XYZ file of C-alpha atoms in Angstrom:
227
model
C 160.494 -84.190 187.662
C 159.028 -87.216 185.875
C 161.648 -89.976 185.813
C 159.853 -91.739 182.974
C 160.546 -88.738 180.732
C 164.104 -88.669 182.004
C 164.831 -92.304 181.160
C 162.989 -92.481 177.826
C 165.920 -91.015 175.840
C 168.197 -93.188 177.959
C 166.306 -96.353 177.036
C 166.548 -95.457 173.347
C 170.289 -94.860 173.617
C 170.748 -98.138 175.489
C 168.799 -100.034 172.837
C 170.773 -98.436 170.010
C 174.062 -99.141 171.784
C 173.191 -102.817 172.248
C 172.109 -103.148 168.637
C 175.345 -101.595 167.387
C 177.358 -103.886 169.660
C 175.369 -106.888 168.451
C 176.090 -106.181 164.785
C 179.755 -105.577 165.579
C 179.876 -108.888 167.472
C 178.262 -110.643 164.505
C 181.076 -109.397 162.272
C 183.687 -110.512 164.801
C 182.125 -113.958 165.048
C 182.046 -114.115 161.257
C 185.791 -113.432 161.036
C 186.409 -116.129 163.649
C 184.139 -118.492 161.699
C 186.023 -117.959 158.430
C 189.436 -118.220 160.103
C 188.482 -121.484 161.830
C 187.012 -122.841 158.590
C 190.244 -122.062 156.724
C 192.248 -123.963 159.348
C 189.866 -126.925 159.358
C 189.664 -127.220 155.578
C 193.449 -126.917 155.307
C 193.882 -129.723 157.833
C 191.245 -131.828 156.059
C 193.009 -131.472 152.713
C 196.291 -132.506 154.329
C 194.627 -135.513 155.995
C 192.873 -136.691 152.840
C 196.155 -136.412 150.950
C 197.928 -138.402 153.686
C 195.436 -141.295 153.500
C 195.276 -141.219 149.706
C 191.668 -139.980 149.482
C 192.280 -136.460 148.244
C 190.909 -137.142 144.777
C 187.809 -138.772 146.259
C 187.129 -135.866 148.612
C 188.299 -132.993 146.421
C 184.852 -132.150 145.041
C 183.414 -132.212 148.582
C 186.157 -129.881 149.840
C 185.580 -127.436 146.996
C 181.827 -127.432 147.631
C 182.226 -126.787 151.363
C 184.869 -124.074 150.890
C 182.701 -122.302 148.318
C 179.610 -122.534 150.524
C 181.488 -121.135 153.536
C 182.932 -118.285 151.473
C 179.455 -117.291 150.245
C 178.032 -117.672 153.742
C 180.760 -115.525 155.296
C 180.427 -112.801 152.658
C 176.635 -112.674 153.069
C 176.859 -112.406 156.875
C 179.496 -109.671 156.633
C 177.342 -107.614 154.278
C 174.192 -107.996 156.368
C 176.021 -107.186 159.633
C 177.632 -104.049 158.169
C 176.083 -100.620 157.737
C 173.515 -98.852 159.887
C 170.617 -101.280 159.506
C 169.874 -103.458 162.527
C 168.914 -107.027 161.616
C 167.874 -108.742 164.810
C 166.987 -111.968 163.014
C 170.538 -112.417 161.711
C 171.876 -113.811 164.995
C 169.275 -116.581 164.990
C 170.100 -117.489 161.395
C 173.838 -117.787 162.116
C 173.242 -119.548 165.456
C 171.204 -122.148 163.535
C 173.456 -122.499 160.497
C 176.798 -122.778 162.307
C 176.116 -126.073 164.143
C 173.948 -127.497 161.359
C 176.574 -126.861 158.666
C 179.397 -128.110 160.899
C 177.454 -131.297 161.648
C 176.696 -131.820 157.947
C 180.390 -131.478 157.079
C 181.321 -133.866 159.864
C 178.811 -136.489 158.721
C 180.018 -136.240 155.121
C 183.633 -136.719 156.192
C 182.558 -139.665 158.346
C 180.713 -141.184 155.366
C 183.832 -140.875 153.222
C 185.955 -142.374 155.993
C 188.416 -139.495 155.804
C 189.045 -139.325 159.551
C 189.013 -143.070 160.257
C 192.775 -143.355 159.814
C 193.362 -140.773 162.552
C 190.438 -140.939 165.020
C 187.954 -143.494 166.274
C 184.186 -142.815 166.269
C 184.120 -141.499 169.844
C 187.084 -139.179 169.256
C 185.443 -137.854 166.082
C 182.174 -137.241 167.927
C 184.060 -135.571 170.790
C 185.829 -133.208 168.380
C 182.517 -132.068 166.882
C 180.980 -131.647 170.332
C 183.850 -129.325 171.280
C 183.104 -127.219 168.197
C 179.418 -127.058 169.124
C 180.243 -125.957 172.673
C 182.489 -123.246 171.211
C 179.470 -121.883 169.330
C 177.646 -121.590 172.656
C 180.520 -119.580 174.131
C 180.652 -117.280 171.089
C 176.934 -116.573 171.454
C 177.807 -114.605 174.586
C 179.292 -111.885 172.377
C 175.834 -111.065 171.039
C 174.555 -109.475 174.296
C 171.234 -111.284 173.914
C 170.129 -113.661 176.723
C 167.433 -115.127 174.456
C 169.981 -115.859 171.718
C 172.313 -117.474 174.257
C 169.581 -119.811 175.491
C 168.646 -120.686 171.912
C 172.273 -121.365 170.994
C 172.855 -123.438 174.135
C 169.750 -125.558 173.563
C 170.558 -126.144 169.893
C 174.191 -127.077 170.444
C 173.317 -129.235 173.443
C 170.713 -131.176 171.470
C 173.005 -131.696 168.496
C 175.913 -132.658 170.764
C 173.899 -135.354 172.544
C 172.587 -136.662 169.215
C 176.114 -136.849 167.772
C 177.424 -138.609 170.879
C 174.676 -141.229 170.762
C 174.436 -141.851 167.008
C 177.975 -141.309 165.751
C 180.133 -141.949 168.798
C 177.659 -144.533 170.207
C 178.650 -143.367 173.662
C 176.053 -142.806 176.412
C 178.900 -141.686 178.694
C 179.957 -138.996 176.208
C 176.312 -137.958 175.854
C 175.958 -137.544 179.617
C 179.141 -135.473 179.734
C 177.867 -133.337 176.859
C 174.607 -132.748 178.755
C 176.385 -131.631 181.928
C 178.957 -129.445 180.178
C 176.389 -127.948 177.815
C 173.972 -126.999 180.602
C 176.695 -125.538 182.834
C 178.323 -123.679 179.948
C 175.029 -122.194 178.772
C 174.206 -121.133 182.322
C 177.559 -119.418 182.798
C 177.380 -117.560 179.472
C 173.754 -116.587 180.143
C 174.549 -115.282 183.640
C 177.502 -113.294 182.314
C 175.332 -111.693 179.627
C 172.683 -110.696 182.159
C 175.306 -109.211 184.485
C 176.852 -107.248 181.631
C 173.480 -105.858 180.533
C 172.604 -104.811 184.081
C 175.951 -103.096 184.457
C 175.465 -101.153 181.229
C 171.914 -100.162 182.259
C 173.193 -98.953 185.624
C 175.926 -96.879 183.988
C 173.431 -95.322 181.588
C 171.031 -94.525 184.417
C 173.809 -93.039 186.522
C 174.863 -90.859 183.596
C 171.311 -89.557 183.232
C 170.845 -88.895 186.959
C 174.116 -86.969 187.302
C 172.761 -84.419 184.826
C 169.898 -83.436 187.128
C 170.797 -84.522 190.683
C 173.662 -83.726 193.061
C 176.535 -86.221 193.109
C 175.946 -87.210 196.745
C 172.318 -88.026 195.997
C 173.300 -90.188 193.005
C 175.804 -92.059 195.217
C 173.039 -92.714 197.755
C 170.815 -94.081 194.993
C 173.632 -96.373 193.815
C 174.107 -97.711 197.342
C 170.373 -98.387 197.632
C 169.856 -95.884 200.428
C 167.304 -93.976 198.341
C 164.866 -95.467 195.857
C 163.218 -93.632 192.988
C 159.939 -94.643 191.438
C 158.959 -93.823 187.885
C 156.039 -91.466 187.422
């Protein structure tokens, strides 16, 4: 029996399963994105009203809310249906931190948050959001996407800490936390993929081999070579 022929349908099923899970995760992340944006914009409106800057910031709030609504609707449409769009995860991984940073810088320019937080606290709050994006990237089941997300959020976090918070200490903490967090999420994704591959392979082997033999293969007592 040629194991390559045996595992070819398995590899296709595994690929299709991961792609379906990736699109489902993209929709879940999109719902989380819109929910978080609604909370943040609601808090921002309350804060600007409290410091008497609501009229000054109203046009900015409307623009950001409209942009996020269009963004969320577009992602939902592209992540739905039976078409796999592998590039979509890289688009959202790029836009999420970039848009969040742009909003933060605009609020900082308007001085909306100055009455509540100092520069370092403001920078720290944005860094926490960026690190959250790195954690959410783990839902996409793509080690490459996780590394890309971790590198992007780490770079932006250090830049924010140094330019907005003016804090080398915060920047060093961001570097350590960002690297460790990316490593943990990356390792978890690899472990999950290997587990799924093993389960798929075991399912295929049990169709053609005795159960005791499959158990021996799982324990590493017997090795099978393709071809």
